[in-house]
Each structure stands twice: as structure tokens, then as C-alpha cells.
Amino acid sequence: MGDFGRVLTAMITPFKADGSVDYAVAAELAAHLADNGTDTLVVCGTTGESPTLSWDEEYQLFVEVLQAVAGKAKVIAGCGSNSTKEAIAATQKAAKIGVHGTLQVVPYYNKPPQAGLYQHFQAIAESCPEIPLLLYNVPGRTGQNLTPETVARLATIDNIVGIKEASGNLDQASEIRRLTPKEFEIYSGDDSLTLPLLAIGAKGVVSVASHLVGNQLQQMIQAFHAGKVEVANEIHLQLFPLFKTLFVTTNPIPIKQALKLQGWEVGSTRPPLCEADPEVSEKLQAVLQKLGLI
């Protein structure tokens, strides 16, 4: 159930000057990404500024992006919430329009214990058994870590097909791989850790950098799987400064600024996020120029 490929792009949400969602640019960007190395678009995740989007805006984005990439890429809808009831409602609504999967983040702020986390994801999966579910562990944002043991329990549920693992902890990823069946897919949640995670059995990455270097990321992952580890390492090291610069301040501030430097009219971030300061802009400009991206 649900092969999402190797490069999944955590897509930004473009805004107009008045702060409203720019659905036309979202569709244009989605189509561009599908043509440049992206297998699956993850819409309304962290990079898509889901905390400041309304449910109506998110739903409309799912509709527009699905239409824009029909037949070219899959779409995973960010339907996570720190309310189980809300996550179920969002998931059921997204499933009806034909998204290919949903991303479910660890509930943030209320810090449920592992038993609560298990029950949360189990309830969402059971509410929509026909749609694949990707877990999303990002303790730096949620305040709670989804342990490998809980992931292993969840992996026995048919439509929980994988995890976006963004703890930054390679030992944790190794333990998840050790405890879960081979078909359970692990995706790096950090661009800079994609290559190391491939070595311990990850399938690919849910990427921010793929907005800019999707084709190169595909080449890196394919080279690794073809046994050309030195080639993969060369690409990784070439892109490493970009990976780090895209996270010098809170994501998605830098990636939106990078896209603007390329000429995309993606607008600002929504408050309480803010514009990239001149120092961040200069760093981005330098790294993009070095890679020939502007």
C-alpha cells in the first residue's frame, strides 16, 4: 500500500502580498517540482506552514495540488493535529478527494505518553483504512519523541506504511529499522542526514532542499542504491552547504527566500514567522550562486 518513491518534497505554501494563499503559484510550483525529481508532494506539513493555515485553506491546497500534478506525482496531505478528533476529520475529508496518503505528526504541545501516541495514530489509521498513513516524528517541534518501540507497534497496523524520522538521531533510526518489517518505509526528515540514513535502511527523504535540487537528490539516492556509494557521497558533500544554509533559521523562512532569489513569487511567511534577515539572504545567495542555482 502506497509507494511514495524516494524524493518527497515538503512543499512550501505561497502567499499573496495580502497574506492570503496563492493557489495559482502553488499549482505552478507543484507541477515544476513534479518535473524536477519529486516523486511525491507533501502538502501542508511544517514547511507548508500548517500551524497558520486554516483547515479550509489546507483542503483547497490539496485539491489544487492534486489537479496540478495528476499523473506526474503523488500527493500526501498533512492532516496531523494535536487533537485526535480533528486529525480524523481532516484525514477523512482529504481521503474523499483522492490524496494518495496522509502525514500524521506527533501531537504537539500536549505531550502525550507513548500509550496515548499509539492510540492517537491507531484511531486515525482505523478511521480511514483505505489510505496509507506516514508517521512524522519531529521532537524539536512537538516536544515529544515517538520511540522506536511505539513505531514498531504502529508498524503492525496495515495502513501505517512508514515514518518521516526527523529526530536527528541516527541510533534511533537504526533501532526503528531493526524493529520494523522490511516493507515499513523510513524517510529522513533532514536533508543533511539522507545519505547516512540510506546506509541504515531508509528509503529516501522528505526534503526541503528538493525545491531547488530535486534531480540531484534523486541521483544521489539512485547512485547509493546502485552501489555507487562514492558518487552518492560526492553529491551529498556538494549539496551539504545548501542543506545547512536552508536551516540557519526556522524553516521555511530560508527556503522561501531561496525561491524568491530564483524568481518565484511565493510571498512572505505568515506571522509569527518573519522575513529572512539580510545576513540569511546573503548566505543563501552565496550558496545558490556556487551551485549554479541562480
PDB file of N, CA, C and O in Angstrom, residues 2-8 39 163 177 182-188 194 197-205 221-222 224-225:
ATOM      1  N   GLY A   2       0.740   2.036  -1.080  1.00  0.00           N
ATOM      2  CA  GLY A   2       1.366   3.360  -1.103  1.00  0.00           C
ATOM      3  C   GLY A   2       2.869   3.390  -1.269  1.00  0.00           C
ATOM      4  O   GLY A   2       3.600   3.467  -0.294  1.00  0.00           O
ATOM      5  N   ASP A   3       3.360   3.334  -2.532  1.00  0.00           N
ATOM      6  CA  ASP A   3       4.783   3.543  -2.773  1.00  0.00           C
ATOM      7  C   ASP A   3       4.966   5.010  -3.129  1.00  0.00           C
ATOM      8  O   ASP A   3       4.524   5.474  -4.180  1.00  0.00           O
ATOM      9  N   PHE A   4       5.617   5.748  -2.246  1.00  0.00           N
ATOM     10  CA  PHE A   4       5.754   7.190  -2.438  1.00  0.00           C
ATOM     11  C   PHE A   4       7.071   7.593  -3.106  1.00  0.00           C
ATOM     12  O   PHE A   4       7.359   8.778  -3.245  1.00  0.00           O
ATOM     13  N   GLY A   5       7.870   6.602  -3.500  1.00  0.00           N
ATOM     14  CA  GLY A   5       9.117   6.922  -4.178  1.00  0.00           C
ATOM     15  C   GLY A   5      10.227   7.287  -3.204  1.00  0.00           C
ATOM     16  O   GLY A   5      10.158   6.967  -2.010  1.00  0.00           O
ATOM     17  N   ARG A   6      11.237   7.971  -3.712  1.00  0.00           N
ATOM     18  CA  ARG A   6      12.438   8.257  -2.910  1.00  0.00           C
ATOM     19  C   ARG A   6      12.562   9.719  -2.497  1.00  0.00           C
ATOM     20  O   ARG A   6      13.054  10.021  -1.426  1.00  0.00           O
ATOM     21  N   VAL A   7      12.121  10.640  -3.378  1.00  0.00           N
ATOM     22  CA  VAL A   7      12.216  12.072  -3.048  1.00  0.00           C
ATOM     23  C   VAL A   7      10.804  12.632  -2.858  1.00  0.00           C
ATOM     24  O   VAL A   7      10.024  12.737  -3.806  1.00  0.00           O
ATOM     25  N   LEU A   8      10.496  12.950  -1.616  1.00  0.00           N
ATOM     26  CA  LEU A   8       9.211  13.559  -1.261  1.00  0.00           C
ATOM     27  C   LEU A   8       9.502  15.010  -0.889  1.00  0.00           C
ATOM     28  O   LEU A   8      10.381  15.271  -0.057  1.00  0.00           O
ATOM     29  N   ASP A  39       8.995  12.773  -6.445  1.00  0.00           N
ATOM     30  CA  ASP A  39       8.073  11.643  -6.639  1.00  0.00           C
ATOM     31  C   ASP A  39       6.717  11.917  -5.998  1.00  0.00           C
ATOM     32  O   ASP A  39       5.676  11.534  -6.525  1.00  0.00           O
ATOM     33  N   ILE A 163       7.528   6.122   8.159  1.00  0.00           N
ATOM     34  CA  ILE A 163       7.765   7.245   9.076  1.00  0.00           C
ATOM     35  C   ILE A 163       8.698   8.265   8.454  1.00  0.00           C
ATOM     36  O   ILE A 163       9.666   7.913   7.774  1.00  0.00           O
ATOM     37  N   ARG A 177      14.640   0.678  12.269  1.00  0.00           N
ATOM     38  CA  ARG A 177      14.855  -0.282  11.175  1.00  0.00           C
ATOM     39  C   ARG A 177      14.963  -1.711  11.703  1.00  0.00           C
ATOM     40  O   ARG A 177      14.426  -2.649  11.108  1.00  0.00           O
ATOM     41  N   LYS A 182      10.660  -5.110   6.843  1.00  0.00           N
ATOM     42  CA  LYS A 182      11.411  -4.518   5.736  1.00  0.00           C
ATOM     43  C   LYS A 182      10.552  -3.574   4.885  1.00  0.00           C
ATOM     44  O   LYS A 182      11.027  -2.563   4.381  1.00  0.00           O
ATOM     45  N   GLU A 183       9.268  -3.915   4.744  1.00  0.00           N
ATOM     46  CA  GLU A 183       8.395  -3.092   3.885  1.00  0.00           C
ATOM     47  C   GLU A 183       7.964  -1.779   4.547  1.00  0.00           C
ATOM     48  O   GLU A 183       7.413  -0.887   3.894  1.00  0.00           O
ATOM     49  N   PHE A 184       8.206  -1.630   5.844  1.00  0.00           N
ATOM     50  CA  PHE A 184       7.905  -0.368   6.539  1.00  0.00           C
ATOM     51  C   PHE A 184       8.971   0.649   6.128  1.00  0.00           C
ATOM     52  O   PHE A 184      10.166   0.421   6.324  1.00  0.00           O
ATOM     53  N   GLU A 185       8.538   1.771   5.554  1.00  0.00           N
ATOM     54  CA  GLU A 185       9.497   2.684   4.927  1.00  0.00           C
ATOM     55  C   GLU A 185       9.929   3.809   5.867  1.00  0.00           C
ATOM     56  O   GLU A 185       9.098   4.465   6.490  1.00  0.00           O
ATOM     57  N   ILE A 186      11.244   4.004   5.937  1.00  0.00           N
ATOM     58  CA  ILE A 186      11.804   5.097   6.734  1.00  0.00           C
ATOM     59  C   ILE A 186      12.279   6.182   5.780  1.00  0.00           C
ATOM     60  O   ILE A 186      13.012   5.913   4.825  1.00  0.00           O
ATOM     61  N   TYR A 187      11.815   7.408   6.039  1.00  0.00           N
ATOM     62  CA  TYR A 187      12.275   8.561   5.265  1.00  0.00           C
ATOM     63  C   TYR A 187      13.006   9.522   6.203  1.00  0.00           C
ATOM     64  O   TYR A 187      12.521   9.813   7.290  1.00  0.00           O
ATOM     65  N   SER A 188      14.154  10.011   5.729  1.00  0.00           N
ATOM     66  CA  SER A 188      14.861  11.025   6.508  1.00  0.00           C
ATOM     67  C   SER A 188      14.018  12.291   6.544  1.00  0.00           C
ATOM     68  O   SER A 188      13.463  12.704   5.531  1.00  0.00           O
ATOM     69  N   THR A 194      20.132  12.400   4.915  1.00  0.00           N
ATOM     70  CA  THR A 194      19.581  11.423   3.957  1.00  0.00           C
ATOM     71  C   THR A 194      20.570  10.319   3.658  1.00  0.00           C
ATOM     72  O   THR A 194      20.241   9.122   3.774  1.00  0.00           O
ATOM     73  N   LEU A 197      21.254   7.957   6.553  1.00  0.00           N
ATOM     74  CA  LEU A 197      20.086   7.123   6.831  1.00  0.00           C
ATOM     75  C   LEU A 197      19.864   6.057   5.755  1.00  0.00           C
ATOM     76  O   LEU A 197      19.370   4.971   6.050  1.00  0.00           O
ATOM     77  N   LEU A 198      20.246   6.352   4.509  1.00  0.00           N
ATOM     78  CA  LEU A 198      20.169   5.324   3.467  1.00  0.00           C
ATOM     79  C   LEU A 198      21.022   4.118   3.859  1.00  0.00           C
ATOM     80  O   LEU A 198      20.646   2.968   3.623  1.00  0.00           O
ATOM     81  N   ALA A 199      22.156   4.402   4.482  1.00  0.00           N
ATOM     82  CA  ALA A 199      23.080   3.327   4.870  1.00  0.00           C
ATOM     83  C   ALA A 199      22.492   2.400   5.930  1.00  0.00           C
ATOM     84  O   ALA A 199      22.922   1.253   6.052  1.00  0.00           O
ATOM     85  N   ILE A 200      21.506   2.900   6.686  1.00  0.00           N
ATOM     86  CA  ILE A 200      20.901   2.022   7.700  1.00  0.00           C
ATOM     87  C   ILE A 200      19.491   1.578   7.303  1.00  0.00           C
ATOM     88  O   ILE A 200      18.715   1.130   8.129  1.00  0.00           O
ATOM     89  N   GLY A 201      19.177   1.732   6.015  1.00  0.00           N
ATOM     90  CA  GLY A 201      17.947   1.129   5.515  1.00  0.00           C
ATOM     91  C   GLY A 201      16.796   2.068   5.222  1.00  0.00           C
ATOM     92  O   GLY A 201      15.668   1.621   5.014  1.00  0.00           O
ATOM     93  N   ALA A 202      17.054   3.397   5.195  1.00  0.00           N
ATOM     94  CA  ALA A 202      15.977   4.326   4.814  1.00  0.00           C
ATOM     95  C   ALA A 202      15.708   4.223   3.320  1.00  0.00           C
ATOM     96  O   ALA A 202      16.574   3.818   2.544  1.00  0.00           O
ATOM     97  N   LYS A 203      14.497   4.609   2.927  1.00  0.00           N
ATOM     98  CA  LYS A 203      14.123   4.556   1.503  1.00  0.00           C
ATOM     99  C   LYS A 203      14.458   5.843   0.773  1.00  0.00           C
ATOM    100  O   LYS A 203      14.775   5.845  -0.408  1.00  0.00           O
ATOM    101  N   GLY A 204      14.347   6.984   1.473  1.00  0.00           N
ATOM    102  CA  GLY A 204      14.564   8.273   0.814  1.00  0.00           C
ATOM    103  C   GLY A 204      14.426   9.401   1.811  1.00  0.00           C
ATOM    104  O   GLY A 204      14.760   9.246   2.981  1.00  0.00           O
ATOM    105  N   VAL A 205      13.904  10.544   1.328  1.00  0.00           N
ATOM    106  CA  VAL A 205      13.870  11.749   2.156  1.00  0.00           C
ATOM    107  C   VAL A 205      12.572  12.516   1.937  1.00  0.00           C
ATOM    108  O   VAL A 205      12.034  12.536   0.825  1.00  0.00           O
ATOM    109  N   ILE A 221      20.400   9.342  -4.349  1.00  0.00           N
ATOM    110  CA  ILE A 221      19.746   8.152  -3.787  1.00  0.00           C
ATOM    111  C   ILE A 221      19.864   6.970  -4.746  1.00  0.00           C
ATOM    112  O   ILE A 221      20.160   5.842  -4.334  1.00  0.00           O
ATOM    113  N   GLN A 222      19.668   7.231  -6.029  1.00  0.00           N
ATOM    114  CA  GLN A 222      19.780   6.150  -7.010  1.00  0.00           C
ATOM    115  C   GLN A 222      21.209   5.610  -7.086  1.00  0.00           C
ATOM    116  O   GLN A 222      21.417   4.398  -7.206  1.00  0.00           O
ATOM    117  N   PHE A 224      23.372   5.582  -4.638  1.00  0.00           N
ATOM    118  CA  PHE A 224      23.581   4.772  -3.435  1.00  0.00           C
ATOM    119  C   PHE A 224      22.994   3.379  -3.615  1.00  0.00           C
ATOM    120  O   PHE A 224      23.650   2.375  -3.338  1.00  0.00           O
ATOM    121  N   HIS A 225      21.754   3.315  -4.092  1.00  0.00           N
ATOM    122  CA  HIS A 225      21.090   2.018  -4.245  1.00  0.00           C
ATOM    123  C   HIS A 225      21.714   1.161  -5.350  1.00  0.00           C
ATOM    124  O   HIS A 225      21.570  -0.054  -5.344  1.00  0.00           O
TER     125      HIS A 225
END
